[in-house]
Coordinates of C-alpha atoms in Angstrom, one line a residue:
X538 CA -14.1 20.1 -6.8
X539 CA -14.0 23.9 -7.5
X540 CA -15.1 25.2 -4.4
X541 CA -12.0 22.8 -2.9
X542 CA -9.7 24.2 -5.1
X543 CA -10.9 27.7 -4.1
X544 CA -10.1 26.9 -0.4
X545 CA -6.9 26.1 -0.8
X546 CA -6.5 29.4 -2.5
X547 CA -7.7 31.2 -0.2
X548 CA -6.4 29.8 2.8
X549 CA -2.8 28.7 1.0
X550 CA -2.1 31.0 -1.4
X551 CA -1.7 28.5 -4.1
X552 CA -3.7 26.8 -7.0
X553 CA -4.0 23.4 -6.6
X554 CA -2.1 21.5 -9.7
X555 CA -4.7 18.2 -10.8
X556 CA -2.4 17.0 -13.4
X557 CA -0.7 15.1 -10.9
X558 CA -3.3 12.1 -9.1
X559 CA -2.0 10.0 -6.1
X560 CA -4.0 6.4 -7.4
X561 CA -6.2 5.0 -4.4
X562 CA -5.8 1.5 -4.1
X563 CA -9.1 0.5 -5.6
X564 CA -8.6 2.4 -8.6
X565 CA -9.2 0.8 -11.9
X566 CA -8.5 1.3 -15.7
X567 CA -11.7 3.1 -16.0
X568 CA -10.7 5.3 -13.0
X569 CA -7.9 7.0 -15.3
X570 CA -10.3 8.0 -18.2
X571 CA -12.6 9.7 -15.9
X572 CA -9.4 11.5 -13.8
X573 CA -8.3 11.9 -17.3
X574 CA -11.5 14.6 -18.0
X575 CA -10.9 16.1 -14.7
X576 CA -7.4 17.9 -15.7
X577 CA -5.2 14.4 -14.2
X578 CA -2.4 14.0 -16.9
X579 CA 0.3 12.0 -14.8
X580 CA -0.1 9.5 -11.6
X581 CA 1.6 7.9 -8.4
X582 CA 0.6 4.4 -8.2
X583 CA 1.6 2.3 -5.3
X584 CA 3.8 -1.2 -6.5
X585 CA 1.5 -3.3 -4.5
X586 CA -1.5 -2.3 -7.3
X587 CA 0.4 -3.3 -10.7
X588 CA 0.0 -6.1 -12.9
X589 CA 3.0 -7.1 -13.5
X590 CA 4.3 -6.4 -10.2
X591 CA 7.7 -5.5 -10.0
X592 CA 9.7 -8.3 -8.9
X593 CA 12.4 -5.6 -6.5
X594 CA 10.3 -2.3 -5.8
X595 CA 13.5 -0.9 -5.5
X596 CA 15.2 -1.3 -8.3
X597 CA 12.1 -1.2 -11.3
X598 CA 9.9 1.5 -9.6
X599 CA 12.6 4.5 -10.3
X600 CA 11.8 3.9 -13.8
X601 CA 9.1 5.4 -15.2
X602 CA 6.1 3.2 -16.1
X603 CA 3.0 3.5 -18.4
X604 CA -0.8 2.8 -17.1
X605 CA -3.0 1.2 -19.4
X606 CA -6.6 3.0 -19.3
X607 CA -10.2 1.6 -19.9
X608 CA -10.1 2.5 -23.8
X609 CA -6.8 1.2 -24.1
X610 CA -4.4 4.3 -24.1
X611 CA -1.2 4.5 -21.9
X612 CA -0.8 7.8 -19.2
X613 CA 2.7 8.6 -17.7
X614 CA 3.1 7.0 -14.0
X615 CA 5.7 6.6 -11.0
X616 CA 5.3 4.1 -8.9
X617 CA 5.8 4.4 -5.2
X618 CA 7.6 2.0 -3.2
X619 CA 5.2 0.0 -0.6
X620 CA 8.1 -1.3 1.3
X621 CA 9.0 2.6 2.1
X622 CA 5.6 3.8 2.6
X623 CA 5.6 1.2 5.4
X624 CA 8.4 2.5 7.5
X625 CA 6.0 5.7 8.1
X626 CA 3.7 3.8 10.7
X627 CA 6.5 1.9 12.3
X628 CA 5.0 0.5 15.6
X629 CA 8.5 1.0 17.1
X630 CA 7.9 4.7 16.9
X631 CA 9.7 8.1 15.2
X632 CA 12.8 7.4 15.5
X633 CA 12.2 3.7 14.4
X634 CA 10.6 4.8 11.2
X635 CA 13.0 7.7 10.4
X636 CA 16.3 5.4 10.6
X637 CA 14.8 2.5 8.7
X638 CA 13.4 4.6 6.2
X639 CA 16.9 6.3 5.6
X640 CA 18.1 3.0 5.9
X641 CA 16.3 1.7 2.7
X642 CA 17.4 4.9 0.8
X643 CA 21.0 4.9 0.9
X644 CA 21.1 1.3 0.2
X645 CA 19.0 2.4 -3.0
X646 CA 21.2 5.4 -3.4
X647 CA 24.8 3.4 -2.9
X648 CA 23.7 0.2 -5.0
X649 CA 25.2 2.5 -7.8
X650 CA 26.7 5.8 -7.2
X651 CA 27.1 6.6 -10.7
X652 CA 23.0 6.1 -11.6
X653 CA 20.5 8.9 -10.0
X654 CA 17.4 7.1 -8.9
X655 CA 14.1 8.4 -7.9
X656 CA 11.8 6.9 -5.1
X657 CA 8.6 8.1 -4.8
X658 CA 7.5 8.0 -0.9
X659 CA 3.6 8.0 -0.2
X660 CA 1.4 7.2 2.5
X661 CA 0.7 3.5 3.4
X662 CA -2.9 2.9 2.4
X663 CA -6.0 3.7 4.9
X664 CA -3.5 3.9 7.8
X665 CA -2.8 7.1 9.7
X666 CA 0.8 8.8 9.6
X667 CA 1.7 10.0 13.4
X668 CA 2.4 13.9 13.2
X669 CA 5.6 13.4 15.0
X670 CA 7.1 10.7 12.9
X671 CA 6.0 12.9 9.5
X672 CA 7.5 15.9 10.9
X673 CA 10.6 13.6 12.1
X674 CA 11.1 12.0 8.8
X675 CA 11.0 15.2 6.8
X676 CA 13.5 16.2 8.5
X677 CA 16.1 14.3 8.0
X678 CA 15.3 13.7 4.4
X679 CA 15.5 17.4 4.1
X680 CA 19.0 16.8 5.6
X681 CA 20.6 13.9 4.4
X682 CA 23.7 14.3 2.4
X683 CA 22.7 11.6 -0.6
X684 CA 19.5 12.5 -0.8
X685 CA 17.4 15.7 -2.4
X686 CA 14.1 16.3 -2.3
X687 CA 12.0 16.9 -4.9
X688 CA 8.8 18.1 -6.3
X689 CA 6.5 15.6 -8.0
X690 CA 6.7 17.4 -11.6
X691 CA 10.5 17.9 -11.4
X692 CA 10.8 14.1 -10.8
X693 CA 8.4 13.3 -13.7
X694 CA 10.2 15.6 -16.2
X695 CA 13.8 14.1 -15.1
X696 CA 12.7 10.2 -15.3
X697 CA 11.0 10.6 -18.5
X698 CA 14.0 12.6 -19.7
X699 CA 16.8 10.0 -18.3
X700 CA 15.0 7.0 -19.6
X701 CA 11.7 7.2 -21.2
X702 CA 12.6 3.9 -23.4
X703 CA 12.9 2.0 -20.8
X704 CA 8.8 2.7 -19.3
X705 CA 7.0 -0.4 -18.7
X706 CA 3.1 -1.1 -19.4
X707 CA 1.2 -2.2 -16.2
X708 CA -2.0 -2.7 -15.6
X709 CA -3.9 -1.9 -12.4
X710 CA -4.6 -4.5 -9.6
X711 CA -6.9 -2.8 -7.6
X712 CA -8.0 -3.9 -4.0
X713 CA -12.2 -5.2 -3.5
X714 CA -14.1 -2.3 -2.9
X715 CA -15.8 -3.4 0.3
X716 CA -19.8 -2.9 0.4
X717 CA -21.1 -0.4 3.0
X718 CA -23.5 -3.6 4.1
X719 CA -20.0 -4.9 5.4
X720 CA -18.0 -1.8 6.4
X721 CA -20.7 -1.7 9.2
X722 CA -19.7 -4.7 10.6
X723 CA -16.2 -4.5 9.9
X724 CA -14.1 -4.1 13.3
X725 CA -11.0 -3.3 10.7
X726 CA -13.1 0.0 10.3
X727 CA -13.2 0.8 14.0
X728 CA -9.7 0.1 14.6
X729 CA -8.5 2.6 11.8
X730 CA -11.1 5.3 13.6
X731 CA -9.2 4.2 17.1
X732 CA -5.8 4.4 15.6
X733 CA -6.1 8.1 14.1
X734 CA -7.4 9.3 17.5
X735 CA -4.2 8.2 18.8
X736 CA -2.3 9.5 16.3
X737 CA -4.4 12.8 16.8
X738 CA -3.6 12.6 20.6
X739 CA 0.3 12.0 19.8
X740 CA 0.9 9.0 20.9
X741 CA -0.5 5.8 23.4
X742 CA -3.5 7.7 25.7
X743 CA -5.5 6.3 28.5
X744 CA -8.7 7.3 26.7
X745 CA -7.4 5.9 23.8
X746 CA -6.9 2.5 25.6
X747 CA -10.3 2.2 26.5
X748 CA -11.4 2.6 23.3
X749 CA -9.4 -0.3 22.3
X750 CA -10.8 -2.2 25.4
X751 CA -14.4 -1.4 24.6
X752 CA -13.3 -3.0 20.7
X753 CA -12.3 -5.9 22.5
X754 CA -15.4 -6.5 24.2
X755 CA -18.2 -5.5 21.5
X756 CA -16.2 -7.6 18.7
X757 CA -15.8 -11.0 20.9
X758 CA -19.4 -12.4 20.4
X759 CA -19.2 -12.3 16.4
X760 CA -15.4 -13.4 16.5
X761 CA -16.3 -16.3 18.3
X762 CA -19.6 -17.6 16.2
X763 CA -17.6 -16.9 12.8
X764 CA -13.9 -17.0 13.0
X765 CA -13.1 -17.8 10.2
X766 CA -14.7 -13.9 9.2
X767 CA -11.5 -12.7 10.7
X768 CA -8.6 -14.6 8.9
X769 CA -8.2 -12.4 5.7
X770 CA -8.3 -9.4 7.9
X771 CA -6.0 -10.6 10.3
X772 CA -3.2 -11.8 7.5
X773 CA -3.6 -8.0 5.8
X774 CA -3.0 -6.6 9.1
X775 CA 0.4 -9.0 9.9
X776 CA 2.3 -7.8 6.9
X777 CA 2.9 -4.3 7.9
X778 CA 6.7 -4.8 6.8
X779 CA 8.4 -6.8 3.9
X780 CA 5.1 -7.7 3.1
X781 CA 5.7 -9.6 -0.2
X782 CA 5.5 -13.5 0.7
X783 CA 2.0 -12.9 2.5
X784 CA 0.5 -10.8 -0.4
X785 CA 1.3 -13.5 -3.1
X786 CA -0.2 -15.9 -0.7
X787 CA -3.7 -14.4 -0.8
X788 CA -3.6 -13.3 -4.3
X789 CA -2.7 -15.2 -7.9
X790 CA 0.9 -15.6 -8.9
X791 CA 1.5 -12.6 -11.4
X792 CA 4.6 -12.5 -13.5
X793 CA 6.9 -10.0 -14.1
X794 CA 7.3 -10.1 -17.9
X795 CA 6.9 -7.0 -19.9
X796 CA 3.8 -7.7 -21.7
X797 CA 3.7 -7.7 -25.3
X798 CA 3.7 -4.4 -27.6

């Protein structure tokens, strides 16, 4: 981790801060202690990974919230909105992404003029962000009028300033951590590696077509003597946007009380 940190320096001109984490989505209580000892102090979690999850994304994650570690202690937190992370690999393209994504904003901004809110934007989990729809979207959050960007410290000093009473405990819901035994099977993996070369080649390609045709081919022999392999996959995959009703379908009915203490 030093020599990384050394890069950056060198090639950057800045010291990498590690007080701040960005929570994978397989992260567990444990995971904090052990960030913890590595200089982490504060963390972006993604809505989708609480326990409670919050009932309107929108509304509850511009508060700030309160992770609940292995050994029982509580670390500051701000939890990103899945909903908006989603609009970044819109599959209508740059444009698409940037107006819904804007979209979503100044309804959060307008549904009270007189409260500033925070929204923590991250990337959607194990899915590539097109270079032209980041550079796009920056953009026009850079310019739009109700809107100011922020760095991640400034945003954690203002929310726990504005309303620290009001943080919630959660727990973590991480995803399965999937065993390499299966990742080698696992077309899902193949069609992440297919969708970043895409992304790397800027948009639909012709070499980037035949690798989807070539997935096509070498997956239909175990898709068709074990389909049901392919349902959970398949329903992940469907709910790129609004989400919500599918992911309570494959996972236990949580509540959204505050828990006790």
């Amino acid at each position: 981790m030093d020599h990384g940190d050394q890069v950056v320096a060198d090639l950057l001109g800045v010291v990498p801060d590690r007080s701040i984490f960005v929570l994978p989505p397989t992260a567990v209580p444990d995971t904090l202690d052990l960030l913890n000892q590595l200089g982490a102090e504060r963390f972006i979690v993604s809505a989708d990974h609480l326990n409670p999850r919050p009932l309107a994304a929108s509304a509850e994650a511009t508060l700030p919230a309160r992770l609940v570690t292995g050994n029982g202690a509580a670390r500051t937190a701000l939890v990103a909105d899945p909903n908006l992370a989603h609009h970044l690999v819109d599959s209508q393209g740059a444009v698409s992404a940037a107006q819904y994504l804007v979209a979503d904003l100044a309804l959060l901004a307008w549904s009270d003029p007189t409260v500033t809110r925070t929204a923590v934007l991250t990337a959607p989990d194990g899915q590539p962000v097109d270079p032209l729809t980041l550079d796009l979207v920056l953009g026009v959050l850079d310019e739009a009028p109700f809107l100011q960007v922020r760095p991640l410290p400034d945003l954690f000093d203002a929310a726990r300033a504005s309303d620290a009473a009001a943080a919630v405990n959660y727990g973590l819901w991480p995803d399965a951590v999937t065993p390499m035994s299966r990742r080698a099977t696992d077309r899902s993996l193949a069609e992440r590696a297919v969708a970043a070369y895409t992304a790397i080649l800027g948009g639909p390609h012709p070499d980037a077509a035949a690798l989807n045709d070539l997935l096509e081919v070498t997956a239909a022999g175990p898709v068709g003597h074990r389909p049901h392999d392919r349902l959970p996959e398949l329903g992940v995959r469907v709910s790129q946007r609004g989400s919500s009703g599918l992911h309570h379908a494959v996972r236990p009915e949580r509540t959204a009380h505050q828990p006790a203490g």
